[in-house]
Structure formats: structure tokens, C-alpha cells
Amino acid sequence: MAGDDGGSLFDFDQATYDADEKVKIICLGDSAVGKSKLMERFLMDGYRPQQLSTYALTLYKYSTTIDGKTVLVDFWDTAGQERFQSMHPSYYHKAHACIMVFDVQRKITYKNLTNWYRELREYRPEIPCIVVANKIDADMKVTQRNFNFAKKQGLPLYYVSAADGTNVVKLFKDAIKLAMSYKQNSSDFMDEVLQELENFELEKKEGTSDKEDDLLQEMDQQLA
Ligand SMILES: Nc1nc2c(ncn2[C@@H]2O[C@H](COP(=O)(O)OP(=O)(O)OP(=O)(O)O)[C@@H](O)[C@H]2O)c(=O)[nH]1
Ligand SMILES: [Mg+2]
């Protein structure tokens, strides 16, 4: 569970002052692939996260402890913008890792990964990116299928279900570690993740308004 490793909202204010590290993780993918459900499944499992909501953007704040260090994580989620097949540049600004989601039940969402990935690399050429095949609960057979996009790009692929929780905690914990290792200029953890996925065994277990621009700026300031 998300709260078991020291992650909590309770001591968030204190954690803000004590934090050793702060990272920003963004979520990309077509509408209705399950981006928000995934966040909610991870973050609300055990406690209530602080949440700033607007029509188009939600910022989830999360604090955890890794190797004795307090880490603050800002997860950025989006709704509505992805129908333009493009995100505002501020969304990518200073991001340390990306979670890129498609829906195993809708091929178009898999095809569109190419576009999302192209845009991500325009703004953030180097950050770690995890490809996420969501909704595997609807058809477990998909986990045997090859989704070559991830392999071709040299990216880790996680089979998950926001509905039943399969691999969700692992996905987010690995994303945080990847973001941290990117910030510390190390590729070690990415190598580890790719290696592990090679021996993969399924565990049982997206134009903004001025208002949104202001919010994005505010968020950037918080992160500075
Ligand atoms: N079966 C199944 N349905 C899911 C899963 N994850 C999400 N859904 C459903 O898919 C729909 C879309 O989920 P959201 O989390 O709102 O998708 P989103 O990517 O945030 O969509 P936007 O906010 O429009 O960009 C909802 O009806 C969810 O209940 C899953 O793992 N399995
Ligand atoms: Mg959403």
C-alpha cells in the first residue's frame, strides 16, 4: 500500500521543510486510458492526498521515504487537453519522469503513443519514461502480447490494472525511483528496471486557457 512506506499526507507540511529531494512526474496518454484512476488507485490506497483541481489539471502531492531520505513527489495529471493531441509546454517543464499510458482494449490509444512520445522528447529528451498497458483485468491474455513500441524505444513496459490494482504500486514506486535517479544523474535504476522486465513475470497481483497558464506557472513556482 502507498501509505506503508512512510508516504502520507499527515506529516506533509513537516516533510515539505525536511525534504531532501523533490521530483515532478507527469502522466501522458489519450483520454479515458485510465490515467486518473491509476493515480487514485496508488495515492488513495491508505490515505487522502492533497489535491489541487481544475477543469484540466490535477496536481497530486505525495511524500515518501527512500533510503532514509524524504522525497516529495508532484504527480501531474491532465484531462481534456489530450483531445488536442498535444500538451502545453509548461506541463513538461522540469519533469523528472513520465508515465505514458494506453488502454489495452483500444488500439488507437496504443498507436497514439508514438505522438505522445515524440512530443515528450521535444521537451524532455532525456527523462525516464515508463510505458503502461492499462486495463489488463478486462483481458488477461493481453499480457502475452508483444507491444513492440516500448521495446523499440528501449522503454520499460508495465502491465497494470487500475481496477484491481495489479502492478500499480510497483509502477509508481519505480517511477519515483527513476525520477530520483534521473535527478541524481544516474542511469543505474533504469538499467535495473529494464533487466528485471526482461525476465518479466506478472505479479499477482494528454491548448490551455489563460487561467490554466496561470495555474501552470503557479505550480512551476512551487517546484522551483
Ligand atoms: N476495466 C478497467 N477499466 C478501467 C481501468 N482504469 C480505468 N478504467 C475505466 O476507464 C475510464 C477512464 O478512466 P480515467 O481514469 O478517467 O481515464 P483518464 O485517462 O484519466 O481520462 P481523461 O481524464 O479524460 O484524460 C473510467 O470509466 C474507468 O473506470 C482498469 O484498469 N480496468
Ligand atoms: Mg483523467
Coordinates of C-alpha atoms and ligand atoms in Angstrom, one line a residue:
M1 CA 0.0 0.0 0.0
A2 CA 1.1 3.5 -0.8
G3 CA 1.0 4.6 2.9
D4 CA 3.1 1.7 4.2
D5 CA 6.5 3.1 3.3
G6 CA 6.2 6.4 5.1
G7 CA 4.2 8.1 2.4
S8 CA 1.5 10.2 4.0
L9 CA -0.4 13.4 3.9
F10 CA -0.5 13.8 7.7
D11 CA 3.1 14.9 8.1
F12 CA 3.2 16.6 4.7
D13 CA 3.8 20.1 6.0
Q14 CA 6.7 19.0 8.1
A15 CA 8.0 16.9 5.2
T16 CA 8.0 19.9 3.0
Y17 CA 10.6 21.6 5.2
D18 CA 12.6 18.4 5.8
A19 CA 12.6 17.1 2.2
D20 CA 15.9 16.1 0.7
E21 CA 14.5 15.8 -2.7
K22 CA 11.6 17.0 -4.8
V23 CA 10.6 15.4 -8.1
K24 CA 7.9 16.0 -10.7
I25 CA 6.3 13.1 -12.6
I26 CA 3.9 13.7 -15.5
C27 CA 1.3 11.4 -16.9
L28 CA 0.5 11.2 -20.6
G29 CA -1.9 9.3 -22.8
D30 CA -5.2 9.6 -24.7
S31 CA -8.4 10.4 -22.9
A32 CA -10.0 7.6 -20.9
V33 CA -7.0 5.3 -20.8
G34 CA -7.1 5.4 -17.0
K35 CA -4.5 8.0 -16.0
S36 CA -6.6 9.4 -13.2
K37 CA -7.8 6.0 -12.0
L38 CA -4.2 4.9 -11.8
M39 CA -3.2 7.9 -9.7
E40 CA -6.1 7.5 -7.5
R41 CA -5.5 3.8 -7.0
F42 CA -1.9 4.5 -5.9
L43 CA -2.5 7.6 -3.9
M44 CA -5.8 6.9 -2.2
D45 CA -4.9 3.5 -1.1
G46 CA -4.4 4.1 2.5
Y47 CA -4.7 7.9 2.9
R48 CA -6.1 11.1 1.2
P49 CA -3.6 13.0 -0.9
Q50 CA -3.6 16.8 -1.2
Q51 CA -5.2 17.7 -4.4
L52 CA -5.4 20.9 -6.5
S53 CA -8.0 20.5 -9.1
T54 CA -9.1 22.5 -12.1
Y55 CA -11.0 21.5 -15.2
A56 CA -7.9 20.4 -17.0
L57 CA -5.2 19.7 -14.4
T58 CA -4.8 17.9 -11.2
L59 CA -1.6 18.0 -9.1
Y60 CA -1.3 15.3 -6.6
K61 CA 1.3 15.8 -3.9
Y62 CA 2.9 12.8 -2.2
S63 CA 5.7 12.3 0.3
T64 CA 7.7 9.2 0.9
T65 CA 10.9 8.0 2.3
I66 CA 13.6 6.3 0.1
D67 CA 16.9 5.2 1.6
G68 CA 16.2 7.3 4.7
K69 CA 15.6 10.4 2.6
T70 CA 12.3 12.3 2.5
V71 CA 11.2 12.6 -1.1
L72 CA 8.4 14.9 -2.2
V73 CA 6.7 13.9 -5.4
D74 CA 4.4 16.0 -7.5
F75 CA 2.3 13.9 -9.8
W76 CA 0.7 15.9 -12.7
D77 CA -2.4 14.5 -14.3
T78 CA -4.4 16.0 -17.1
A79 CA -7.8 15.9 -18.6
G80 CA -9.3 17.4 -21.7
Q81 CA -6.1 18.7 -23.2
E82 CA -5.2 15.4 -24.7
R83 CA -8.1 15.6 -27.2
F84 CA -5.9 18.2 -29.0
Q85 CA -3.2 15.6 -29.1
S86 CA -0.8 18.0 -27.5
M87 CA 0.1 19.4 -24.1
H88 CA 1.1 22.9 -23.1
P89 CA 4.9 23.2 -22.8
S90 CA 4.6 24.0 -19.1
Y91 CA 3.3 20.6 -18.5
Y92 CA 6.7 19.1 -19.4
H93 CA 8.7 21.8 -17.8
K94 CA 11.2 20.4 -15.2
A95 CA 9.6 17.0 -15.3
H96 CA 11.9 14.2 -14.0
A97 CA 10.0 11.2 -15.3
C98 CA 6.9 10.3 -17.4
I99 CA 4.3 7.6 -17.1
M100 CA 2.8 7.1 -20.6
V101 CA -0.5 5.1 -20.6
F102 CA -2.5 3.3 -23.2
D103 CA -5.7 1.2 -23.0
V104 CA -5.2 -2.5 -24.0
Q105 CA -8.8 -2.5 -25.2
R106 CA -8.4 0.4 -27.6
K107 CA -5.8 0.0 -30.3
I108 CA -5.9 3.7 -31.2
T109 CA -4.6 4.6 -27.8
Y110 CA -1.6 2.4 -28.4
K111 CA -1.0 3.9 -31.8
N112 CA -1.1 7.4 -30.4
L113 CA 1.8 6.6 -28.1
T114 CA 4.1 7.5 -31.0
N115 CA 2.7 11.0 -31.0
W116 CA 2.9 11.4 -27.2
Y117 CA 6.4 10.1 -27.2
R118 CA 7.5 12.4 -30.0
E119 CA 6.1 15.4 -28.1
L120 CA 7.7 14.3 -24.8
R121 CA 11.1 14.0 -26.4
E122 CA 10.8 17.5 -27.9
Y123 CA 10.6 19.0 -24.5
R124 CA 12.3 16.4 -22.3
P125 CA 14.8 14.5 -24.4
E126 CA 16.4 12.5 -21.6
I127 CA 13.9 11.8 -18.8
P128 CA 13.0 8.2 -17.9
C129 CA 9.6 7.1 -19.4
I130 CA 7.6 4.1 -18.5
V131 CA 5.0 2.7 -20.9
V132 CA 1.9 1.4 -19.2
A133 CA -0.6 -1.1 -20.6
N134 CA -3.7 -0.5 -18.5
K135 CA -6.9 -2.4 -18.1
I136 CA -5.4 -5.8 -18.2
D137 CA -8.2 -7.0 -15.9
A138 CA -10.5 -6.8 -18.9
D139 CA -8.5 -9.5 -20.8
M140 CA -5.5 -11.1 -19.1
K141 CA -4.4 -12.6 -22.4
V142 CA -3.0 -9.2 -23.5
T143 CA -0.1 -9.7 -21.1
Q144 CA 1.2 -12.4 -23.5
R145 CA 1.0 -10.0 -26.5
N146 CA 4.0 -8.1 -27.6
F147 CA 3.6 -4.4 -27.6
N148 CA 6.7 -3.5 -29.6
F149 CA 6.6 0.2 -29.2
A150 CA 8.2 0.0 -25.8
K151 CA 10.9 -2.4 -26.9
K152 CA 11.7 -0.4 -30.0
Q153 CA 12.2 2.7 -27.9
G154 CA 14.1 0.9 -25.1
L155 CA 11.4 1.7 -22.6
P156 CA 10.1 -0.4 -19.7
L157 CA 6.6 -1.7 -20.2
Y158 CA 4.3 -2.4 -17.2
Y159 CA 1.1 -4.4 -17.5
V160 CA -1.3 -2.9 -14.9
S161 CA -4.9 -2.6 -13.9
A162 CA -6.2 0.4 -12.0
A163 CA -9.4 -1.5 -11.5
D164 CA -7.9 -4.4 -9.5
G165 CA -4.6 -2.8 -8.5
T166 CA -2.3 -5.2 -10.4
N167 CA 1.2 -3.8 -10.5
V168 CA 0.1 -0.2 -9.6
V169 CA 2.2 0.3 -6.5
K170 CA 5.2 -1.2 -8.3
L171 CA 4.7 1.2 -11.3
F172 CA 4.5 4.3 -9.1
K173 CA 7.4 3.3 -6.8
D174 CA 9.6 2.5 -9.8
A175 CA 8.6 5.8 -11.5
I176 CA 9.7 7.7 -8.3
K177 CA 13.0 5.9 -8.2
L178 CA 13.6 6.6 -11.9
A179 CA 12.8 10.3 -11.3
M180 CA 15.2 10.4 -8.4
S181 CA 18.0 8.6 -10.3
Y182 CA 17.5 11.0 -13.3
K183 CA 17.8 13.9 -10.9
Q184 CA 21.0 12.5 -9.5
N185 CA 22.4 11.9 -13.0
S186 CA 22.4 8.2 -12.7
S187 CA 21.1 5.6 -15.2
D188 CA 21.5 2.7 -12.8
F189 CA 18.0 2.2 -11.9
M190 CA 16.8 2.3 -15.5
D191 CA 19.2 -0.5 -16.3
E192 CA 17.9 -2.4 -13.3
V193 CA 14.3 -2.0 -14.4
L194 CA 14.9 -3.0 -17.9
Q195 CA 16.8 -6.1 -16.8
E196 CA 14.0 -7.1 -14.4
L197 CA 11.4 -6.7 -17.1
E198 CA 13.4 -8.9 -19.5
N199 CA 12.7 -11.7 -17.0
F200 CA 9.2 -10.4 -16.6
E201 CA 6.7 -12.4 -14.6
L202 CA 3.3 -11.0 -14.0
E203 CA 2.9 -10.3 -10.3
K204 CA -0.4 -11.3 -8.9
K205 CA -1.3 -9.2 -8.4
E206 CA -2.9 14.4 -22.7
G207 CA -4.3 24.2 -26.0
T208 CA -4.8 25.5 -22.5
S209 CA -6.6 28.7 -21.4
D210 CA -5.0 31.7 -19.7
K211 CA -6.4 30.5 -16.4
E212 CA -4.6 27.2 -16.9
D213 CA -1.4 29.0 -17.8
D214 CA -1.6 30.9 -14.5
L215 CA -2.0 27.6 -12.7
L216 CA 0.8 26.0 -14.5
Q217 CA 3.0 29.0 -13.6
E218 CA 2.0 28.7 -10.0
M219 CA 2.8 25.1 -10.0
D220 CA 6.2 25.8 -11.5
Q221 CA 7.0 28.3 -8.8
Q222 CA 6.1 25.8 -6.2
L223 CA 8.6 23.4 -7.8
A224 CA 11.4 25.9 -8.2
Ligands
LIG1 N1 -11.7 -2.3 -16.7 C1 -11.0 -1.3 -16.4 N2 -11.4 0.0 -16.5 C2 -10.6 1.0 -16.2 C3 -9.3 0.8 -15.6 N3 -8.8 2.0 -15.4 C4 -9.7 2.9 -15.8 N4 -10.8 2.3 -16.2 C5 -12.0 3.0 -16.7 O1 -11.7 3.8 -17.8 C6 -12.5 5.0 -17.8 C7 -11.5 6.2 -17.9 O2 -10.7 6.3 -16.7 P1 -10.0 7.6 -16.3 O3 -9.0 7.3 -15.2 O4 -11.0 8.7 -16.1 O5 -9.2 8.0 -17.6 P2 -8.2 9.2 -18.0 O6 -7.1 8.7 -18.7 O7 -7.9 9.9 -16.7 O8 -9.2 10.1 -18.9 P3 -9.2 11.7 -19.1 O9 -9.2 12.3 -17.7 O10 -10.4 12.0 -19.9 O11 -8.0 12.1 -19.9 C8 -13.3 5.0 -16.5 O12 -14.6 4.6 -16.8 C9 -12.6 4.0 -15.6 O13 -13.4 3.3 -14.7 C10 -8.9 -0.5 -15.5 O14 -7.8 -0.8 -15.1 N5 -9.7 -1.5 -15.9
MG2 MG -8.3 11.9 -16.0

